[in-house]
mmCIF file of C-alpha atoms in Angstrom:
data_model
loop_
_atom_site.group_PDB
_atom_site.id
_atom_site.type_symbol
_atom_site.label_atom_id
_atom_site.label_comp_id
_atom_site.label_asym_id
_atom_site.label_seq_id
_atom_site.Cartn_x
_atom_site.Cartn_y
_atom_site.Cartn_z
ATOM 1 C CA ASP O 1 3.803 8.132 -3.853
ATOM 2 C CA GLN O 2 2.742 10.365 -1.006
ATOM 3 C CA GLN O 3 1.399 8.416 1.929
ATOM 4 C CA VAL O 4 0.076 11.463 3.766
ATOM 5 C CA LYS O 5 -1.730 14.090 1.735
ATOM 6 C CA GLN O 6 -2.900 17.541 2.606
ATOM 7 C CA ASN O 7 -4.659 18.596 -0.546
ATOM 8 C CA SER O 8 -5.287 22.206 0.412
ATOM 9 C CA PRO O 9 -2.061 24.209 0.358
ATOM 10 C CA SER O 10 -3.772 27.172 1.966
ATOM 11 C CA LEU O 11 -6.888 28.166 3.865
ATOM 12 C CA SER O 12 -8.239 31.550 4.872
ATOM 13 C CA VAL O 13 -10.712 31.924 7.743
ATOM 14 C CA GLN O 14 -12.210 34.857 9.593
ATOM 15 C CA GLU O 15 -11.393 35.323 13.236
ATOM 16 C CA GLY O 16 -13.937 33.626 15.458
ATOM 17 C CA ARG O 17 -15.000 31.125 12.812
ATOM 18 C CA ILE O 18 -14.085 27.454 12.602
ATOM 19 C CA SER O 19 -10.955 26.343 10.730
ATOM 20 C CA ILE O 20 -11.019 22.834 9.301
ATOM 21 C CA LEU O 21 -7.797 21.335 8.013
ATOM 22 C CA ASN O 22 -7.957 18.013 6.225
ATOM 23 C CA CYS O 23 -5.532 15.158 5.807
ATOM 24 C CA ASP O 24 -5.749 11.856 3.925
ATOM 25 C CA TYR O 25 -3.457 8.863 4.179
ATOM 26 C CA THR O 26 -2.962 5.749 2.115
ATOM 27 C CA ASN O 27 -0.997 3.407 4.374
ATOM 28 C CA SER O 28 -3.374 1.193 6.366
ATOM 29 C CA MET O 29 -0.529 0.397 8.786
ATOM 30 C CA PHE O 30 -0.627 3.919 10.188
ATOM 31 C CA ASP O 31 -2.163 3.902 13.628
ATOM 32 C CA TYR O 32 -0.994 7.134 15.205
ATOM 33 C CA PHE O 33 -1.640 10.584 13.815
ATOM 34 C CA LEU O 34 -0.406 13.979 14.844
ATOM 35 C CA TRP O 35 -0.829 17.596 13.932
ATOM 36 C CA TYR O 36 2.043 20.051 14.116
ATOM 37 C CA LYS O 37 1.990 23.805 13.803
ATOM 38 C CA LYS O 38 4.888 25.646 12.247
ATOM 39 C CA TYR O 39 5.780 29.320 12.145
ATOM 40 C CA PRO O 40 8.277 30.598 9.545
ATOM 41 C CA ALA O 41 11.917 29.784 10.306
ATOM 42 C CA GLU O 42 10.960 27.757 13.367
ATOM 43 C CA GLY O 43 10.700 24.040 14.020
ATOM 44 C CA PRO O 44 7.242 22.478 14.160
ATOM 45 C CA THR O 45 5.515 22.331 17.521
ATOM 46 C CA PHE O 46 3.261 19.492 18.519
ATOM 47 C CA LEU O 47 -0.414 20.364 18.636
ATOM 48 C CA ILE O 48 -2.571 17.307 19.118
ATOM 49 C CA SER O 49 -2.530 13.589 18.353
ATOM 50 C CA ILE O 50 -4.915 10.696 17.997
ATOM 51 C CA SER O 51 -4.425 6.955 17.977
ATOM 52 C CA SER O 52 -6.414 4.656 15.767
ATOM 53 C CA ILE O 53 -8.440 3.290 18.676
ATOM 54 C CA LYS O 54 -10.215 6.631 18.948
ATOM 55 C CA ASP O 55 -12.203 8.675 16.489
ATOM 56 C CA LYS O 56 -11.983 11.988 18.281
ATOM 57 C CA ASN O 57 -9.566 13.805 20.543
ATOM 58 C CA GLU O 58 -10.154 17.245 21.966
ATOM 59 C CA ASP O 59 -7.781 19.726 23.571
ATOM 60 C CA GLY O 60 -9.160 23.178 24.191
ATOM 61 C CA ARG O 61 -9.922 24.848 20.882
ATOM 62 C CA PHE O 62 -8.401 21.981 18.922
ATOM 63 C CA THR O 63 -10.208 18.782 17.998
ATOM 64 C CA VAL O 64 -8.916 16.035 15.759
ATOM 65 C CA PHE O 65 -11.319 13.622 14.093
ATOM 66 C CA LEU O 66 -10.246 10.306 12.609
ATOM 67 C CA ASN O 67 -12.254 8.336 10.047
ATOM 68 C CA LYS O 68 -10.355 5.088 9.630
ATOM 69 C CA SER O 69 -12.582 3.635 6.938
ATOM 70 C CA ALA O 70 -12.035 6.718 4.799
ATOM 71 C CA LYS O 71 -8.382 7.044 5.855
ATOM 72 C CA HIS O 72 -9.091 10.644 6.621
ATOM 73 C CA LEU O 73 -8.464 12.938 9.533
ATOM 74 C CA SER O 74 -9.239 16.538 10.172
ATOM 75 C CA LEU O 75 -8.224 19.232 12.607
ATOM 76 C CA HIS O 76 -10.871 21.666 13.800
ATOM 77 C CA ILE O 77 -9.919 24.931 15.422
ATOM 78 C CA VAL O 78 -12.734 26.857 17.002
ATOM 79 C CA PRO O 79 -12.858 29.733 17.488
ATOM 80 C CA SER O 80 -9.977 30.633 15.163
ATOM 81 C CA GLN O 81 -7.622 33.374 16.328
ATOM 82 C CA PRO O 82 -5.075 35.454 14.388
ATOM 83 C CA GLY O 83 -2.292 33.741 16.342
ATOM 84 C CA ASP O 84 -3.361 30.450 14.788
ATOM 85 C CA SER O 85 -2.020 31.659 11.436
ATOM 86 C CA ALA O 86 0.736 29.183 10.594
ATOM 87 C CA VAL O 87 1.458 26.125 8.492
ATOM 88 C CA TYR O 88 -0.173 22.980 9.849
ATOM 89 C CA PHE O 89 1.388 19.604 9.140
ATOM 90 C CA CYS O 90 -0.426 16.326 9.441
ATOM 91 C CA ALA O 91 1.828 13.374 10.280
ATOM 92 C CA ALA O 92 1.344 9.648 10.674
ATOM 93 C CA SER O 93 3.265 6.662 11.913
ATOM 94 C CA ALA O 94 2.888 2.922 12.277
ATOM 95 C CA SER O 95 3.319 1.233 15.657
ATOM 96 C CA GLY O 96 6.677 1.207 17.275
ATOM 97 C CA ASN O 97 9.757 3.267 16.795
ATOM 98 C CA THR O 98 9.026 4.389 13.254
ATOM 99 C CA PRO O 99 9.607 7.857 11.896
ATOM 100 C CA LEU O 100 6.747 10.154 11.109
ATOM 101 C CA VAL O 101 5.535 10.666 7.576
ATOM 102 C CA PHE O 102 4.470 14.247 7.013
ATOM 103 C CA GLY O 103 2.002 15.818 4.647
ATOM 104 C CA LYS O 104 3.017 18.921 2.700
ATOM 105 C CA GLY O 105 1.238 21.244 5.083
ATOM 106 C CA THR O 106 -1.632 23.690 4.871
ATOM 107 C CA ARG O 107 -1.064 27.381 5.423
ATOM 108 C CA LEU O 108 -3.831 28.778 7.592
ATOM 109 C CA SER O 109 -4.473 32.510 7.608
ATOM 110 C CA VAL O 110 -6.891 33.806 10.218
ATOM 111 C CA ILE O 111 -8.112 37.254 9.287
ATOM 112 C CA ALA O 112 -9.106 39.680 11.982
ATOM 113 C CA GLY U 1 7.276 20.460 28.412
ATOM 114 C CA ALA U 2 10.205 18.740 26.795
ATOM 115 C CA VAL U 3 12.670 20.985 25.011
ATOM 116 C CA VAL U 4 14.955 20.288 22.102
ATOM 117 C CA SER U 5 17.697 22.776 21.406
ATOM 118 C CA GLN U 6 19.152 23.080 17.908
ATOM 119 C CA HIS U 7 22.221 25.138 17.167
ATOM 120 C CA PRO U 8 23.098 27.200 15.208
ATOM 121 C CA SER U 9 19.827 28.722 14.067
ATOM 122 C CA ARG U 10 21.418 30.235 10.985
ATOM 123 C CA VAL U 11 24.709 29.631 9.219
ATOM 124 C CA ILE U 12 26.214 31.039 6.064
ATOM 125 C CA CYS U 13 29.258 29.290 4.685
ATOM 126 C CA LYS U 14 31.429 29.122 1.605
ATOM 127 C CA SER U 15 31.126 26.322 -0.879
ATOM 128 C CA GLY U 16 33.416 23.416 0.010
ATOM 129 C CA THR U 17 33.376 23.935 3.769
ATOM 130 C CA SER U 18 31.742 21.658 6.319
ATOM 131 C CA VAL U 19 29.023 22.699 8.718
ATOM 132 C CA LYS U 20 28.023 20.978 11.945
ATOM 133 C CA ILE U 21 24.520 21.278 13.385
ATOM 134 C CA GLU U 22 23.802 20.165 16.953
ATOM 135 C CA CYS U 23 20.563 18.831 18.356
ATOM 136 C CA ARG U 24 20.192 18.454 22.116
ATOM 137 C CA SER U 25 17.341 17.135 24.206
ATOM 138 C CA LEU U 26 17.493 19.334 27.286
ATOM 139 C CA ASP U 27 15.321 17.584 29.839
ATOM 140 C CA PHE U 28 14.943 14.037 28.614
ATOM 141 C CA GLN U 29 17.069 11.298 27.138
ATOM 142 C CA ALA U 30 16.480 10.435 23.526
ATOM 143 C CA THR U 31 17.763 7.161 22.128
ATOM 144 C CA THR U 32 16.260 8.156 18.806
ATOM 145 C CA MET U 33 16.537 11.458 17.000
ATOM 146 C CA PHE U 34 15.500 12.348 13.493
ATOM 147 C CA TRP U 35 16.906 14.784 10.969
ATOM 148 C CA TYR U 36 14.662 16.490 8.433
ATOM 149 C CA ARG U 37 15.194 18.875 5.592
ATOM 150 C CA GLN U 38 12.621 21.333 4.367
ATOM 151 C CA PHE U 39 12.629 22.863 0.920
ATOM 152 C CA PRO U 40 10.601 26.018 0.264
ATOM 153 C CA LYS U 41 6.876 25.286 -0.033
ATOM 154 C CA LYS U 42 7.482 21.585 0.481
ATOM 155 C CA SER U 43 7.012 19.156 3.298
ATOM 156 C CA LEU U 44 9.540 18.094 5.858
ATOM 157 C CA MET U 45 11.632 15.376 4.289
ATOM 158 C CA LEU U 46 13.097 12.777 6.596
ATOM 159 C CA MET U 47 16.813 12.438 5.952
ATOM 160 C CA ALA U 48 17.893 9.946 8.567
ATOM 161 C CA THR U 49 17.126 8.293 11.864
ATOM 162 C CA SER U 50 19.824 8.696 14.465
ATOM 163 C CA ASN U 51 20.172 6.016 17.123
ATOM 164 C CA GLU U 52 22.383 6.473 20.150
ATOM 165 C CA GLY U 53 25.404 4.220 20.043
ATOM 166 C CA SER U 54 24.822 2.881 16.552
ATOM 167 C CA LYS U 55 24.998 3.971 12.949
ATOM 168 C CA ALA U 56 22.301 6.228 11.598
ATOM 169 C CA THR U 57 19.739 4.892 9.168
ATOM 170 C CA TYR U 58 19.539 7.002 6.042
ATOM 171 C CA GLU U 59 16.513 7.402 3.815
ATOM 172 C CA GLN U 60 16.771 6.514 0.163
ATOM 173 C CA GLY U 61 18.525 9.155 -1.862
ATOM 174 C CA VAL U 62 20.333 10.742 1.087
ATOM 175 C CA GLU U 63 24.116 10.497 0.827
ATOM 176 C CA LYS U 64 25.526 9.235 4.115
ATOM 177 C CA ASP U 65 29.029 10.456 3.284
ATOM 178 C CA LYS U 66 27.638 13.891 2.598
ATOM 179 C CA PHE U 67 25.453 14.158 5.677
ATOM 180 C CA LEU U 68 27.360 12.671 8.597
ATOM 181 C CA ILE U 69 25.298 11.910 11.665
ATOM 182 C CA ASN U 70 26.724 11.180 15.080
ATOM 183 C CA HIS U 71 24.555 10.316 18.074
ATOM 184 C CA ALA U 72 27.240 9.962 20.704
ATOM 185 C CA SER U 73 25.114 10.441 23.795
ATOM 186 C CA LEU U 74 21.505 10.155 24.882
ATOM 187 C CA THR U 75 21.050 13.903 24.651
ATOM 188 C CA LEU U 76 23.071 14.929 21.611
ATOM 189 C CA SER U 77 22.962 14.197 17.897
ATOM 190 C CA THR U 78 24.971 16.107 15.317
ATOM 191 C CA LEU U 79 24.541 16.486 11.578
ATOM 192 C CA THR U 80 27.610 17.522 9.600
ATOM 193 C CA VAL U 81 27.104 18.697 6.049
ATOM 194 C CA THR U 82 30.472 17.945 4.453
ATOM 195 C CA SER U 83 31.886 19.887 1.512
ATOM 196 C CA ALA U 84 28.749 21.973 1.310
ATOM 197 C CA HIS U 85 27.450 23.174 -2.026
ATOM 198 C CA PRO U 86 24.802 25.780 -2.848
ATOM 199 C CA GLU U 87 22.243 23.029 -3.480
ATOM 200 C CA ASP U 88 22.649 21.992 0.163
ATOM 201 C CA SER U 89 21.157 25.327 1.194
ATOM 202 C CA SER U 90 17.997 24.487 3.065
ATOM 203 C CA PHE U 91 16.246 24.507 6.421
ATOM 204 C CA TYR U 92 17.354 21.552 8.547
ATOM 205 C CA ILE U 93 15.288 20.421 11.530
ATOM 206 C CA CYS U 94 15.970 17.793 14.151
ATOM 207 C CA SER U 95 13.546 16.040 16.438
ATOM 208 C CA ALA U 96 13.993 13.864 19.480
ATOM 209 C CA MET U 97 11.689 11.122 20.616
ATOM 210 C CA GLU U 98 10.679 11.078 24.263
ATOM 211 C CA GLN U 99 10.123 7.635 25.739
ATOM 212 C CA PRO U 100 7.968 5.833 26.650
ATOM 213 C CA ASN U 101 5.213 7.965 25.123
ATOM 214 C CA GLU U 102 7.117 8.284 21.804
ATOM 215 C CA LYS U 103 6.264 11.936 21.539
ATOM 216 C CA LEU U 104 8.394 13.888 19.122
ATOM 217 C CA PHE U 105 9.783 17.275 20.009
ATOM 218 C CA PHE U 106 11.375 19.432 17.389
ATOM 219 C CA GLY U 107 14.322 21.742 17.448
ATOM 220 C CA SER U 108 13.895 25.266 16.141
ATOM 221 C CA GLY U 109 15.713 24.488 12.903
ATOM 222 C CA THR U 110 18.871 25.667 11.165
ATOM 223 C CA GLN U 111 18.815 27.768 8.024
ATOM 224 C CA LEU U 112 21.900 26.836 6.012
ATOM 225 C CA SER U 113 22.989 29.093 3.184
ATOM 226 C CA VAL U 114 25.948 27.985 1.077
ATOM 227 C CA LEU U 115 27.495 30.681 -1.071
#
């Protein structure tokens, strides 16, 4: 059973508009969430994270929202740029030295 | 920012040979490193957790005799795919955990093709 789900395999957005990537999780022990961006044939790079004590974290064009009651988080990118085109992975972990559990990723295409 | 170097980036080998992949944390010490495998159009699958100075912890379904992991120092973990077969062809990625913030930094991955 998948503990971290990204139900949209792909998303297409026009340049300058907002991109919203969604992620749902089932494990209530998860208390730390991260988003990674991945280009083809490269390792993922860390984008932004949020701990369960917050419901929002912002870093430049990237904002992550966490809704603990719904076990849902989302990544907002605004304004979207062509260079944002990549696969975005949502990941979660429980406290301590535990490995991350990844979603399957969402491929974002930003069209100029 | 922290850098993790993974080498080689691409390797092609014959069936039956062994391949070693290195993962180095360049500017921090990592007591814990992770090895992932990615199949086409699928998520990153955790294979094992590598702890410096002790045996790696393998995820269910991952053969420890097939995928040998050695974490001999605080900056280096290696994954050896022994007696490789075509079904082992995949993209392998390592990550290292920076303490105390527990941030994960990923290597650039290794594309393994077994002929």
